[in-house]
Coordinates of C-alpha atoms in Angstrom, one line a residue:
X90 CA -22.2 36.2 24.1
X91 CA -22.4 33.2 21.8
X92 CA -25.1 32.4 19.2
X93 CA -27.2 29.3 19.9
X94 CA -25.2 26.6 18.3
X95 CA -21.4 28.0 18.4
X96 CA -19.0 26.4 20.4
X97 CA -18.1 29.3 23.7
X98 CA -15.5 31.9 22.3
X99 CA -12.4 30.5 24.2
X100 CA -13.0 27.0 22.9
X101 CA -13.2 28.8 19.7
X102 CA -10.2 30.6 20.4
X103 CA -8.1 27.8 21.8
X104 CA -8.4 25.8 18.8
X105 CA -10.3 22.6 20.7
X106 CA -12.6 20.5 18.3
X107 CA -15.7 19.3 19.5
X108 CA -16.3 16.5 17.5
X109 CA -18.7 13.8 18.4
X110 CA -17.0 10.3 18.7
X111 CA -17.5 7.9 15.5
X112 CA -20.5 5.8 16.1
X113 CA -19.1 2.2 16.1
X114 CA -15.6 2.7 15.4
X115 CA -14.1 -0.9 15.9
X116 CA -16.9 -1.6 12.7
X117 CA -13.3 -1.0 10.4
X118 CA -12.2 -4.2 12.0
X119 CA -14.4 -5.9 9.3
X120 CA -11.7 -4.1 6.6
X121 CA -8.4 -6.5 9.0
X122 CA -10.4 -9.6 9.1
X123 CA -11.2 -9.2 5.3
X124 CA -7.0 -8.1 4.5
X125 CA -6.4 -11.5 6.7
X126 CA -9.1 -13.9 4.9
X127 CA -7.7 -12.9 1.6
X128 CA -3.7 -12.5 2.8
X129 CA -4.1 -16.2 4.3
X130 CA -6.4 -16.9 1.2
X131 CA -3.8 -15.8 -1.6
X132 CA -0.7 -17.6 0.6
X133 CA -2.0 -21.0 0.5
X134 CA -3.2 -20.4 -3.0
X135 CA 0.6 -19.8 -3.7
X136 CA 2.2 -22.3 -1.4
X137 CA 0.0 -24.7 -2.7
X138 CA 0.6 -24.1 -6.5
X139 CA 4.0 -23.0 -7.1
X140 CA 7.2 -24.5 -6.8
X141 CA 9.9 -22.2 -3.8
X142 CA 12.2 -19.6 -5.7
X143 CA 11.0 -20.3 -9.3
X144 CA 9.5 -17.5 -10.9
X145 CA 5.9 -17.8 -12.4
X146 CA 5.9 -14.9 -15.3
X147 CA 2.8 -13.5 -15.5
X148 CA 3.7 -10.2 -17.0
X149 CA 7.0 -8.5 -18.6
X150 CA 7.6 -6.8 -15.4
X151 CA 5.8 -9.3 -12.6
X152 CA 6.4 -13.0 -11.6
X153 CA 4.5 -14.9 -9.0
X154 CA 7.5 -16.6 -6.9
X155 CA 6.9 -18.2 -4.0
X156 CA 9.5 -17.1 -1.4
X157 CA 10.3 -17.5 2.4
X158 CA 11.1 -14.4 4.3
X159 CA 12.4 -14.9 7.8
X160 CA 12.9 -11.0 8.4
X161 CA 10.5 -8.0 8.3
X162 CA 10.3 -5.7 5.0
X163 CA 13.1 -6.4 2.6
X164 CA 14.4 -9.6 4.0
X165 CA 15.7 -7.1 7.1
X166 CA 17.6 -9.2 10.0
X167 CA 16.5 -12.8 7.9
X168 CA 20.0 -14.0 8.1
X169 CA 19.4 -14.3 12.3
X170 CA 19.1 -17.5 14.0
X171 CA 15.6 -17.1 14.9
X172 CA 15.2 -14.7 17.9
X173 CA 13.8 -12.0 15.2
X174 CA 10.9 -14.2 14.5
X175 CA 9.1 -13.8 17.9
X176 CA 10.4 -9.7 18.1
X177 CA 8.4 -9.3 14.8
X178 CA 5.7 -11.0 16.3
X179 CA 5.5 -9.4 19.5
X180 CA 6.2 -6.1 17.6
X181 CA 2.6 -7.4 15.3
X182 CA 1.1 -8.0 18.2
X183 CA 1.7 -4.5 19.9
X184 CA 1.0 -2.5 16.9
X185 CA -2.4 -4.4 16.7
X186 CA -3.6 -3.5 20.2
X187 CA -2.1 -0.2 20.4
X188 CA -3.5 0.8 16.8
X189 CA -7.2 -0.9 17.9
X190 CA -7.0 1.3 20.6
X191 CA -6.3 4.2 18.6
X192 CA -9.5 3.2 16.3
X193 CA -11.8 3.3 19.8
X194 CA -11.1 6.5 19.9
X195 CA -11.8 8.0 16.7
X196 CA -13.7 11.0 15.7
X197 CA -16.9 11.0 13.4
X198 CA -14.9 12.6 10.3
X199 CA -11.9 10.2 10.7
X200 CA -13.3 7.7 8.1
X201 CA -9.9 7.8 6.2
X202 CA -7.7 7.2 9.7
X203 CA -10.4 4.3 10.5
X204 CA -9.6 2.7 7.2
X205 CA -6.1 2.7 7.5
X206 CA -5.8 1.4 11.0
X207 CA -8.0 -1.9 9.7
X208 CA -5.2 -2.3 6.4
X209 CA -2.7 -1.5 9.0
X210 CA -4.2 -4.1 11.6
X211 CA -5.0 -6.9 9.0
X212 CA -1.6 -6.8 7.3
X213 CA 0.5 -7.2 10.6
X214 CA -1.9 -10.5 11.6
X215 CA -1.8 -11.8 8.5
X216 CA 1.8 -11.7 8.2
X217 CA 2.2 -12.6 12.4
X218 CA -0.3 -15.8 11.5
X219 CA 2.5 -17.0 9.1
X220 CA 5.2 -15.9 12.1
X221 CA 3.7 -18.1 14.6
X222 CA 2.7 -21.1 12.3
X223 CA 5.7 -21.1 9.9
X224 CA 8.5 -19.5 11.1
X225 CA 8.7 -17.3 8.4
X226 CA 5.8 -15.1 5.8
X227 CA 5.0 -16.3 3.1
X228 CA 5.7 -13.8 -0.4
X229 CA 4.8 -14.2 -3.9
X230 CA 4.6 -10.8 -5.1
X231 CA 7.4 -10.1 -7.1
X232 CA 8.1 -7.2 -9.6
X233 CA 11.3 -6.2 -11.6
X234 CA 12.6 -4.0 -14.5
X235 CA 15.8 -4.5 -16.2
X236 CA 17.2 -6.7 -14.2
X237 CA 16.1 -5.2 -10.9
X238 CA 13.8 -6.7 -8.6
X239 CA 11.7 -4.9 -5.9
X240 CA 11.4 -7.4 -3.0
X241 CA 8.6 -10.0 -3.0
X242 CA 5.9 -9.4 -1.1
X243 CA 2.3 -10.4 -0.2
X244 CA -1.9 -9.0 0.3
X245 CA -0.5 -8.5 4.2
X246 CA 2.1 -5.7 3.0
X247 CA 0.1 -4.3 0.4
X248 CA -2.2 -3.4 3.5
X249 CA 0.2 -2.2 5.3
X250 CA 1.6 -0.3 3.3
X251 CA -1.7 1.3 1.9
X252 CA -2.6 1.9 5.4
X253 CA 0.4 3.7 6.4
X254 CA -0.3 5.8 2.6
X255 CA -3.6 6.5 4.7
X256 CA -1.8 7.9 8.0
X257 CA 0.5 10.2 6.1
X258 CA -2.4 11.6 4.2
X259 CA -4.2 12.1 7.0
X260 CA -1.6 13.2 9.0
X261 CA -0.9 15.9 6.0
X262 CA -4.6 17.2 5.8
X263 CA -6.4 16.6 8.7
X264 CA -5.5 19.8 10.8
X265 CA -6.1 21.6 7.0
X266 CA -9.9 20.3 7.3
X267 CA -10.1 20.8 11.7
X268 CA -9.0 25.1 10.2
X269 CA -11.8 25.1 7.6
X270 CA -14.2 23.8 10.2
X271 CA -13.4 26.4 12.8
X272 CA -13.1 29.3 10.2

């Protein structure tokens, strides 16, 4: 027989978490409307006050340069006619509604998944707003060492890519937490 407040012994036994929904989970929207304000913020900021390919040096090891990519991360398939422009965006535009979904659906400890889902989400509009209006993202980013340069980028990837840093480290820990709960 079960104690008052224990989940029945074959739920317990099966491994099932009852965990209540997160109140208000579409609330991490806020965090992609914010990644887009300041991505679409920073990128006419930098299209408006430096000149295309000529490197700003603000540091020893990181220029502002205003570049043009027509491709995803790392310039991939820029060198296409065109056709990879509305992929990209209908790929943007998938992930977005797939990943809000997702967010519905969270759990009330999932704070960290909710937060990288809205980087996640605000990164790939940011970047399909310059898609659909340009024809290409805008990047300013740039870092280097020695002669080697890490591709330009913008506020849209670093929120992307911090988001997806949040969906490995939850994806890492999360069933470690779920076993100290049950144990």
């Amino acid at each position: 027989m079960s104690q008052q407040g224990e989940a029945p012994m074959s739920d317990r036994q099966s491994g099932q978490d009852h965990i209540a929904p997160m109140h208000r989970p579409l609330r991490w929207l806020w965090l992609a409307v914010a990644v887009i304000v300041l991505d679409l913020g920073t990128k006419t900021l930098a299209s408006g006050l430096l000149d295309y390919a000529r490197p700003v040096e603000v540091l020893p090891f990181f220029n502002l340069t205003l570049l043009h990519n027509t491709g995803a991360a790392f310039s991939f398939l820029a060198g296409h006619p065109g056709w990879q422009r509305w992929l990209f965006a209908a790929i943007a535009v998938g992930a977005s509604i797939g990943l809000t979904v997702w967010m519905r659906r969270l759990k009330a400890d999932e704070t960290l998944l909710g937060v990288s889902l809205g980087l996640i989400i605000g990164g790939a509009l940011g970047n399909l707003y310059d898609r659909l209006v340009h024809g290409y993202v805008v990047d300013f980013l740039s870092f280097h060492v020695a002669g080697w340069y890490y591709p330009a980028f913008n506020v849209a990837d670093i929120g992307i890519t911090l988001g997806a840093i949040g969906l490995i480290w939850e994806s890492l820990f999360a069933e470690r937490r779920r076993a100290r709960r049950r144990g």
